[in-house]
Coordinates of C-alpha atoms in Angstrom, one line a residue:
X1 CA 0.0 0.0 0.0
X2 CA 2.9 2.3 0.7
X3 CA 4.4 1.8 -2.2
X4 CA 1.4 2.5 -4.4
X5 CA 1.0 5.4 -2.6
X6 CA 4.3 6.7 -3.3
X7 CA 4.2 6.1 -6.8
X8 CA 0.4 8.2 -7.0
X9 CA 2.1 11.1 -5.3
X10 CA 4.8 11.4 -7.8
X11 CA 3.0 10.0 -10.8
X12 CA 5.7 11.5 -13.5
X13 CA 8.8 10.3 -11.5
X14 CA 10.2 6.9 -12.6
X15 CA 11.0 4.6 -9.3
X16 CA 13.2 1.9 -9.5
X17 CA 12.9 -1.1 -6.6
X18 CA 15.8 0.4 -5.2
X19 CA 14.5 3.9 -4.9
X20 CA 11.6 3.0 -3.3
X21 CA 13.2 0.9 -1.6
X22 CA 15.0 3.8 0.3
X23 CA 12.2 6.3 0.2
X24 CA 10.0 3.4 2.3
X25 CA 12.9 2.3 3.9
X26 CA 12.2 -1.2 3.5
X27 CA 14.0 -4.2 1.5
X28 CA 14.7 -4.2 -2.0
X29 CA 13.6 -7.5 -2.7
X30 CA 10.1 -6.2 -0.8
X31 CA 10.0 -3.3 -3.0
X32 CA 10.8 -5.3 -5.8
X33 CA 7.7 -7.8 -5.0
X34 CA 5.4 -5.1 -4.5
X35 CA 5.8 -2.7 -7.6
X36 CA 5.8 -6.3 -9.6
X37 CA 2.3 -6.9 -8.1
X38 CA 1.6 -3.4 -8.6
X39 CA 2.0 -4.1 -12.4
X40 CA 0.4 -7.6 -12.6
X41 CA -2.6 -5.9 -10.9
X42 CA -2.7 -3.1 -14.0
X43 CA -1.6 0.2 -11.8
X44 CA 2.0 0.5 -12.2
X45 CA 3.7 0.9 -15.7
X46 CA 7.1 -0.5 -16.4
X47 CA 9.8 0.3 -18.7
X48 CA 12.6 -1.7 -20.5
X49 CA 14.8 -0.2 -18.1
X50 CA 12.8 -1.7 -15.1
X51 CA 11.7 2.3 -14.3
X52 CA 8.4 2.0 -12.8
X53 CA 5.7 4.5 -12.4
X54 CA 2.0 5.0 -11.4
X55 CA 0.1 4.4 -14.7
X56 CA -3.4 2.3 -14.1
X57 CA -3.9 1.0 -17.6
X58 CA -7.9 1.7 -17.5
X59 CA -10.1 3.6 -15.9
X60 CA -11.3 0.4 -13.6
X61 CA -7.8 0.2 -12.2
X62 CA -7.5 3.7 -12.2
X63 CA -10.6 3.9 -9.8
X64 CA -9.6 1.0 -8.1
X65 CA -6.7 2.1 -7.0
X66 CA -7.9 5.6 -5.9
X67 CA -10.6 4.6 -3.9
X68 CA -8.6 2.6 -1.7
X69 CA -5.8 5.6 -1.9
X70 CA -8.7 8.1 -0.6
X71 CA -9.7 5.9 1.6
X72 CA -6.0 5.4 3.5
X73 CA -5.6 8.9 3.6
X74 CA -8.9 9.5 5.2
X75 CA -9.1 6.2 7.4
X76 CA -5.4 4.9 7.8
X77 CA -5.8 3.6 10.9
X78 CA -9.2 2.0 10.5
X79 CA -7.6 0.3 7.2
X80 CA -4.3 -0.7 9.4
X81 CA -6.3 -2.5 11.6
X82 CA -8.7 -4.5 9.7

């Protein structure tokens, strides 16, 4: 979740694992599995250069993806806890 929020906030920047990585502090290998869900799930774009950024490929994942952003913003803690 805190990965795909971090790509939403900066959707022009290109991430790699390692970058995100960083910015969550976190494990590579957990970013890596995470933006690689991210794409399978239709959310995050990927490049040849395994740059990834927020790029739902529909408006379903689009909306998808925002509604559960909105709602983690407005209701982190209820989220966190279910």
């Amino acid at each position: 979740l805190e990965v795909l929020l971090a790509l939403a906030r900066e959707p022009d920047r290109d991430w790699t694992a390692a970058g995100i990585a960083g910015h969550l502090k976190i494990a590579e290998r957990a970013a890596q599995d995470a933006l690689d869900r991210l794409r399978e799930r239709g959310v995050v774009q990927v490049s040849p250069a395994a740059l990834h950024r927020w790029g739902p490929v529909g408006e379903r994942e689009r909306g998808h993806a925002e509604r559960i952003l909105d709602f983690y913003e407005r209701r982190r803690i209820d989220l966190i806890n279910y």
